[in-house]
Tab-separated table of C-alpha atoms in Angstrom:
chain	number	residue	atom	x	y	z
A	244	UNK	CA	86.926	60.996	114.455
A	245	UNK	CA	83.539	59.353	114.667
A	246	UNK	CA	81.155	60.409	111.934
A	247	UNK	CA	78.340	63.347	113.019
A	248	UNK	CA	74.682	62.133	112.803
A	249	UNK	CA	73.301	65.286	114.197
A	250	UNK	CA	75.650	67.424	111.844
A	251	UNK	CA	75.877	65.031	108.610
A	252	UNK	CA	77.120	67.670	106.198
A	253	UNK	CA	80.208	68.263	108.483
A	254	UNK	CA	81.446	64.528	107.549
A	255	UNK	CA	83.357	65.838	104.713
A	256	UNK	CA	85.427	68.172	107.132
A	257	UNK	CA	85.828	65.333	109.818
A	258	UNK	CA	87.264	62.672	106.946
A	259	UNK	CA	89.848	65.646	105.817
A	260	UNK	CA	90.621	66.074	109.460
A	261	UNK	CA	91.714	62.447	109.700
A	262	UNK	CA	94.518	62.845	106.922
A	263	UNK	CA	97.866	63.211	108.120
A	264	UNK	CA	99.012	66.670	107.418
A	265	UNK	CA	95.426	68.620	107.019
A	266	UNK	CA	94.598	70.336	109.893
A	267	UNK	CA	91.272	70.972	108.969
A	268	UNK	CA	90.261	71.944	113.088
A	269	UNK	CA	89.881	75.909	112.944
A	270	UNK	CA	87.925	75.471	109.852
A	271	UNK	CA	85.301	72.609	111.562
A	272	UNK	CA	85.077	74.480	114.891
A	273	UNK	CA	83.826	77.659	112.998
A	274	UNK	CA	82.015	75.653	110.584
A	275	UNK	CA	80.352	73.562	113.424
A	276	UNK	CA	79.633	76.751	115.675
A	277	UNK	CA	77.860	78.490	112.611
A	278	UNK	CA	75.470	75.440	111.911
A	279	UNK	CA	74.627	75.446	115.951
A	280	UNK	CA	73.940	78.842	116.113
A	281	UNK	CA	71.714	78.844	113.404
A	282	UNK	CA	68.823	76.989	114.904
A	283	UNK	CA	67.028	78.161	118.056
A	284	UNK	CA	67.112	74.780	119.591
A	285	UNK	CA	68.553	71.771	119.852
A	286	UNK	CA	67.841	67.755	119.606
A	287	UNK	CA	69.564	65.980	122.466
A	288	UNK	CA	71.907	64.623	120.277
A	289	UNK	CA	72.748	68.106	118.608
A	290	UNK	CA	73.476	69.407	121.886
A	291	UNK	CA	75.585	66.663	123.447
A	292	UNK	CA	77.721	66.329	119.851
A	293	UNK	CA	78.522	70.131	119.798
A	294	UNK	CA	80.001	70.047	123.111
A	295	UNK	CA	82.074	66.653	122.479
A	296	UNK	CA	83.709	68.229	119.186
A	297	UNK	CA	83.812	72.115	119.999
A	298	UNK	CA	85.639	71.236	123.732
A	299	UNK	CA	87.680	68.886	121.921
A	300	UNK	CA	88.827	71.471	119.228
A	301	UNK	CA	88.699	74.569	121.516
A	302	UNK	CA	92.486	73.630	122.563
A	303	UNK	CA	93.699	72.844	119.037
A	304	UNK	CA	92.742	75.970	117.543
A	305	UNK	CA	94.666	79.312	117.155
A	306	UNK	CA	93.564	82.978	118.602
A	307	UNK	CA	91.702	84.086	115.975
A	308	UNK	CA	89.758	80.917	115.301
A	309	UNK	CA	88.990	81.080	119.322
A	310	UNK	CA	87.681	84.582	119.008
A	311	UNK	CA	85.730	83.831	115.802
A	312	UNK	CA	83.851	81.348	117.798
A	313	UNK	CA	83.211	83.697	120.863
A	314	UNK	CA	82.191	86.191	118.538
A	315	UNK	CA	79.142	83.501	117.093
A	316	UNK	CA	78.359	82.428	120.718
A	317	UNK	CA	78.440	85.942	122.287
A	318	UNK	CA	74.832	86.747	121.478
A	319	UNK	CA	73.255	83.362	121.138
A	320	UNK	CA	71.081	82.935	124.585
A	321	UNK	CA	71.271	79.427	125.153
A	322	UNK	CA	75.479	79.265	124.458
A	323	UNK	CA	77.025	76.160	126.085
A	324	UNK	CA	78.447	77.934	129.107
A	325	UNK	CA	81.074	74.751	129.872
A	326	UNK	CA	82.276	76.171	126.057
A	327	UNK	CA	82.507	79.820	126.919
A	328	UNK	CA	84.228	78.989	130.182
A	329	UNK	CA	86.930	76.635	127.782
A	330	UNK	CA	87.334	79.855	125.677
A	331	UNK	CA	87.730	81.693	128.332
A	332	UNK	CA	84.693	84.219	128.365
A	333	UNK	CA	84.643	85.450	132.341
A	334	UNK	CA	82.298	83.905	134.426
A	335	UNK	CA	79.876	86.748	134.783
A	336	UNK	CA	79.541	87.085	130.919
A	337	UNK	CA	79.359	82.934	130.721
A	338	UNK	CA	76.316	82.502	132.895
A	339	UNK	CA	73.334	81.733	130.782
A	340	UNK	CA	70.300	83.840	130.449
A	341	UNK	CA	67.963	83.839	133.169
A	342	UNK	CA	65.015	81.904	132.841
A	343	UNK	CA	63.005	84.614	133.502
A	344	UNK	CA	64.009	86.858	130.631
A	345	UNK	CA	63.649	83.938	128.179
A	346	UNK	CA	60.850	83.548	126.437
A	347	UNK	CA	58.176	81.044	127.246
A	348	UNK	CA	58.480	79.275	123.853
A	349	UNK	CA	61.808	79.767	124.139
A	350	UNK	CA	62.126	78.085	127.296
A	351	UNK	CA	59.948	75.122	126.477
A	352	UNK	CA	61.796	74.186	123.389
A	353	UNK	CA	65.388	74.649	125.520
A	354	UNK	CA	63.703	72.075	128.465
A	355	UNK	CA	62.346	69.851	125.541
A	356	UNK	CA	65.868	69.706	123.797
A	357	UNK	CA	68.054	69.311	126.559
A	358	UNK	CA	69.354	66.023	127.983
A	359	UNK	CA	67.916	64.728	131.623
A	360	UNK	CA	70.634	65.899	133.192
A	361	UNK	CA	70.242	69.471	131.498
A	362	UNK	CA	66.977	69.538	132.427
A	363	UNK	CA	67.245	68.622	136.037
A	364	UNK	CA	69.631	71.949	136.023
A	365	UNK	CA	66.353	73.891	134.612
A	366	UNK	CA	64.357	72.525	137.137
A	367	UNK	CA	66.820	73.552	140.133
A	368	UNK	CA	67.521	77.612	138.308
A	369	UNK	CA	63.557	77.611	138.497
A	370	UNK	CA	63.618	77.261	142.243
A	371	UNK	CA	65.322	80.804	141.819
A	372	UNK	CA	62.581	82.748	139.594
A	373	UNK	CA	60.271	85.211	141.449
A	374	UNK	CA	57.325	83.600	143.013
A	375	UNK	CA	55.217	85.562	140.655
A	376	UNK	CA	56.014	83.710	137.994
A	377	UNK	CA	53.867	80.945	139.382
A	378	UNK	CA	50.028	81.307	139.308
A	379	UNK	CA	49.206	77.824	141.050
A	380	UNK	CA	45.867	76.789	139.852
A	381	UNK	CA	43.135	75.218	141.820
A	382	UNK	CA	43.499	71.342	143.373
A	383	UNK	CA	42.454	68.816	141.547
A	384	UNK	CA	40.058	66.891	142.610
A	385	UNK	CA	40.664	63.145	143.260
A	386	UNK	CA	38.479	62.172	140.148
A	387	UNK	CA	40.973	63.920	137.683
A	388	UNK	CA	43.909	62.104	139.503
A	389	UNK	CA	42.054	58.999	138.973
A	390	UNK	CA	41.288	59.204	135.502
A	391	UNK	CA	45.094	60.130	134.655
A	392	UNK	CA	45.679	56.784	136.241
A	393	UNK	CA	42.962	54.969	134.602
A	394	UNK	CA	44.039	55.865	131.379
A	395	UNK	CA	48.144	55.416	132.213
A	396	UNK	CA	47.031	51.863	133.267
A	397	UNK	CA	44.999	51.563	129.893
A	398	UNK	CA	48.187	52.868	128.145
A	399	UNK	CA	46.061	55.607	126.399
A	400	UNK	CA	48.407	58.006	125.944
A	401	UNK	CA	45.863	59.878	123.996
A	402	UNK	CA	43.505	59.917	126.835
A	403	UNK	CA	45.941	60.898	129.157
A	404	UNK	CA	46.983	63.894	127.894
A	405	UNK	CA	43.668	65.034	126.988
A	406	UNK	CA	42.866	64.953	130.961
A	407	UNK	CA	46.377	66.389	130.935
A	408	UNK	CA	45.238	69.274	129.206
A	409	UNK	CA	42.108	70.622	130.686
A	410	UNK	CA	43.665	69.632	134.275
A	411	UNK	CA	46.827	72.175	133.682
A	412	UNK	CA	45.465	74.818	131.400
A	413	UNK	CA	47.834	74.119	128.488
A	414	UNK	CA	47.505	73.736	124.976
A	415	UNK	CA	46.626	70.180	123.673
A	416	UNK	CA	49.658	70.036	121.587
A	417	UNK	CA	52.113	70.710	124.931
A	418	UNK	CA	49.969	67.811	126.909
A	419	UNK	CA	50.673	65.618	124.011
A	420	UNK	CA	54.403	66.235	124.275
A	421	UNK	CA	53.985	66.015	127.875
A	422	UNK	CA	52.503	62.187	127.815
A	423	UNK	CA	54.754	60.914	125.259
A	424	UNK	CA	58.134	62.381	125.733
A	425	UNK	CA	60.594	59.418	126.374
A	426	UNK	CA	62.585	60.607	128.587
A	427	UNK	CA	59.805	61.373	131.156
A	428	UNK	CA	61.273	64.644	133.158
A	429	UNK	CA	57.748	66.742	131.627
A	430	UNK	CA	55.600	63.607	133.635
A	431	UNK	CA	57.549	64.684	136.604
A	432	UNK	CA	55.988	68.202	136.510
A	433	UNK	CA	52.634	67.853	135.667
A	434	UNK	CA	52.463	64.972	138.283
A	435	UNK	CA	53.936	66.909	141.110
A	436	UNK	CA	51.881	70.102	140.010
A	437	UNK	CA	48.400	68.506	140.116
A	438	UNK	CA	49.156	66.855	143.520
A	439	UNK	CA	49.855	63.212	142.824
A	440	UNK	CA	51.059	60.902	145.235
A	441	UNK	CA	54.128	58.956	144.470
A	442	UNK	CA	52.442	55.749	144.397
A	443	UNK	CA	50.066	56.706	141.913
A	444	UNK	CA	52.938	58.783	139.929
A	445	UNK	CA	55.080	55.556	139.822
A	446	UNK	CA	51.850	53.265	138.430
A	447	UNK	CA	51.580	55.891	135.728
A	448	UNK	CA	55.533	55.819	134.865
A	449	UNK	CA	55.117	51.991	134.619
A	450	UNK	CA	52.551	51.898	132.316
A	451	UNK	CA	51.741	55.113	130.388
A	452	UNK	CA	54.590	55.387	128.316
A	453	UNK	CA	56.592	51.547	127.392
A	454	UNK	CA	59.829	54.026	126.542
A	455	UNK	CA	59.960	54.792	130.570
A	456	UNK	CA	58.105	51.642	131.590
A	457	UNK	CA	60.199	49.074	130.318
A	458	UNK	CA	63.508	51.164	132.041
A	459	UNK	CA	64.104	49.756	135.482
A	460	UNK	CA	66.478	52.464	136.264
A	461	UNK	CA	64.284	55.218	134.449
A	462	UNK	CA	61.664	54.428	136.480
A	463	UNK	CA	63.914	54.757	139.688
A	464	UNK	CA	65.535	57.555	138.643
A	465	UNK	CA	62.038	59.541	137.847
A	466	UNK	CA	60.725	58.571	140.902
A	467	UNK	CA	63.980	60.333	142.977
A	468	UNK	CA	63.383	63.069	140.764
A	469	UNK	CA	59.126	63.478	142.169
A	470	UNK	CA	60.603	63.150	145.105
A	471	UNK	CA	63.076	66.141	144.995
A	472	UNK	CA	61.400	68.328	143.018
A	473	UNK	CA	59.978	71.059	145.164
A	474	UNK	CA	55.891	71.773	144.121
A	475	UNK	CA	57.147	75.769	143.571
A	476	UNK	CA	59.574	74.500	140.910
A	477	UNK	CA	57.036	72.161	139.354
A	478	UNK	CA	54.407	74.977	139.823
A	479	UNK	CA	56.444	77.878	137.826
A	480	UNK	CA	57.208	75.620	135.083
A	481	UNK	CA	53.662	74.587	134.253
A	482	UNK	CA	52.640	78.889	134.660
A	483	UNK	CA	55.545	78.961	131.541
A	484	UNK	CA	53.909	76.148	129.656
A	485	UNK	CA	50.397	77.565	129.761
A	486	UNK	CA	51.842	81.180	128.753
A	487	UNK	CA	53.598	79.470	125.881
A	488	UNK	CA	50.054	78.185	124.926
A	489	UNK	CA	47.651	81.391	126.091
A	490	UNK	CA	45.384	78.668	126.970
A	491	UNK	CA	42.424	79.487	129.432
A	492	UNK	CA	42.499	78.536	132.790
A	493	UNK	CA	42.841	75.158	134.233
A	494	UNK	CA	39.316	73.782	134.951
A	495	UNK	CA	38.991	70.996	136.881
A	496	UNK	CA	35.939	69.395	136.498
A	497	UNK	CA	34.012	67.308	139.295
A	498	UNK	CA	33.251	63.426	138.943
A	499	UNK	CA	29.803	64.610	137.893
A	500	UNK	CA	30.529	67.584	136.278
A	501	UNK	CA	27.945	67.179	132.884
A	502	UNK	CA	24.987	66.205	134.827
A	503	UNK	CA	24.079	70.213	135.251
A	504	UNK	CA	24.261	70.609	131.182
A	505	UNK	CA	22.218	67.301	131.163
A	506	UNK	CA	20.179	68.462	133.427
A	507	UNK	CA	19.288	72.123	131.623
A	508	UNK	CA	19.109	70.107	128.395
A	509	UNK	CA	16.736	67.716	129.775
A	510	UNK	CA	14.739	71.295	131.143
A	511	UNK	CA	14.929	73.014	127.739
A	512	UNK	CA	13.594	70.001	125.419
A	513	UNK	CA	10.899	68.828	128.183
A	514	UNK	CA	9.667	72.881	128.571
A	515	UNK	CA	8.215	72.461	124.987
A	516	UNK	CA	6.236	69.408	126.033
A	517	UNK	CA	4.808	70.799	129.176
A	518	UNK	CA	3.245	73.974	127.392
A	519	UNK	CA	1.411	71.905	125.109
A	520	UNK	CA	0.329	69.537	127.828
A	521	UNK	CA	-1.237	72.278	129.594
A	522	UNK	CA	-2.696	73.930	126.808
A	523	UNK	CA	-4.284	70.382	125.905
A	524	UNK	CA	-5.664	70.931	129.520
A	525	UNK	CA	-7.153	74.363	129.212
A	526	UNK	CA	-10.920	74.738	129.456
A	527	UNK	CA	-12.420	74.356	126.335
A	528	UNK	CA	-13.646	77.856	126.331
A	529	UNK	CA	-10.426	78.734	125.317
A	530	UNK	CA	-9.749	76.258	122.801
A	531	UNK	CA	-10.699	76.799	118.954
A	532	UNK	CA	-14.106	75.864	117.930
A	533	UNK	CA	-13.534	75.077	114.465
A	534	UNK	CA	-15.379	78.058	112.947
């Protein structure tokens, strides 16, 4: 057995397990199920490991070892349902939460976590949710599109997600994640939610981020995904993001959108001037005569 990099204080168990005569499996399926409950959320790799080892020990264990584990996984919403289906759990007990019940944090840390496949299944179980759930925001216009690309192009992720933010109403901290996550499935969303054409989507998928860019087959394989991914889906899963975040609003500012502040600023400091200027000009009856 192949040592655990997501669960590195279970190698211990897993080199006992490998002597003849120890059957150390009941004791590492409980032991492993414990740790995974534990925590929230998983890593990728967390994920993927617990379901290689815990299907692998599921038929190797005894009863009571099996109902130990159902017992841990019974009340832990995001419970691998392909495990609770192995154990047994009927199917109407093994389906996971529904997205709407979950918690928007929740939710956003689950879609983070989960592998590209995983998160593809989010995506489609979204295409489910009420239609309240989605509070489209305005168009964007064609300058905020533009800028995205300018700065994709200029690799400035920073930039990006800045425009990222104000453009989808979410918290700077979420449009960070957004426009650096490697795998590229949170690029997807935003794109397809502000109205961006594919063209443009795939210019900013070759540049923005080198993790996607350099992929030949990411790239492809993002771009099928724009494609499919129905503006509802993309829609209710950027209304979760900016709940996570209570951000305002999405404002999306014209290509000239300061020159009204400039404009009262220039009023405000040149008002000053001009009241001077005409008292200067006032007859001199009214001016002081030095007495």
């Amino acid at each position: 057995m192949n040592k655990l990099p997501a669960y590195p204080h279970l190698d211990g168990l897993v080199d006992l397990a490998c002597r003849d005569g120890v059957d150390i499996r009941p004791t590492l399926l409980r032991v492993l199920t414990d740790l995974y409950v534990q925590k929230p959320t998983h890593s990728a790799m967390e994920e993927a490991q617990y379901l290689e080892l815990a299907l692998g020990l599921v038929d190797a264990v005894d009863e009571p070892t099996r109902a130990a584990v159902v017992a841990s996984l019974a009340n832990y919403p995001a419970a691998p349902v392909a495990i609770l289906r192995k154990l047994g759990v009927p199917e109407r007990l093994a389906e996971p939460m529904p997205l709407t019940e979950r918690a928007p944090s929740s939710l956003i840390d689950m879609f983070f976590a989960a592998a590209s496949d995983e998160r593809r299944l989010i995506l489609e179980n979204l295409e489910t949710t009420p239609p309240a759930l989605a509070r489209r925001p305005a168009p964007p216009s064609s300058e905020v599109i533009r800028r995205l690309e300018n700065a994709a192009l200029q690799h400035n992720t920073g930039e990006f997600g800045r425009i990222l933010e104000r453009a989808l109403g979410v918290s700077h901290a979420l449009a960070e994640r957004i426009a650096r996550d490697y795998s590229g499935e949170p690029l997807v969303i935003a794109a397809k939610a502000l109205g961006m054409n594919a063209s443009i989507f795939q210019r900013v998928l070759l540049f923005l981020n080198p993790a996607i860019g350099q992929s030949v087959g990411r790239v492809h394989d993002l771009a099928r995904l724009f494609d499919d991914l129905k503006p509802d889906s993309a829609d209710r899963m950027v209304s979760i993001w900016r709940e996570a975040g209570r951000t305002s609003p999405p404002v999306h500012q014209p290509a000239l959108w300061d020159d009204e502040r400039r404009g009262a600023r220039s009023l405000s400091t040149a008002t000053p001037r001009r009241s001077l200027q005409n008292r200067d000009d006032q007859p001199s009856r009214f001016k002081s005569t030095g007495r």
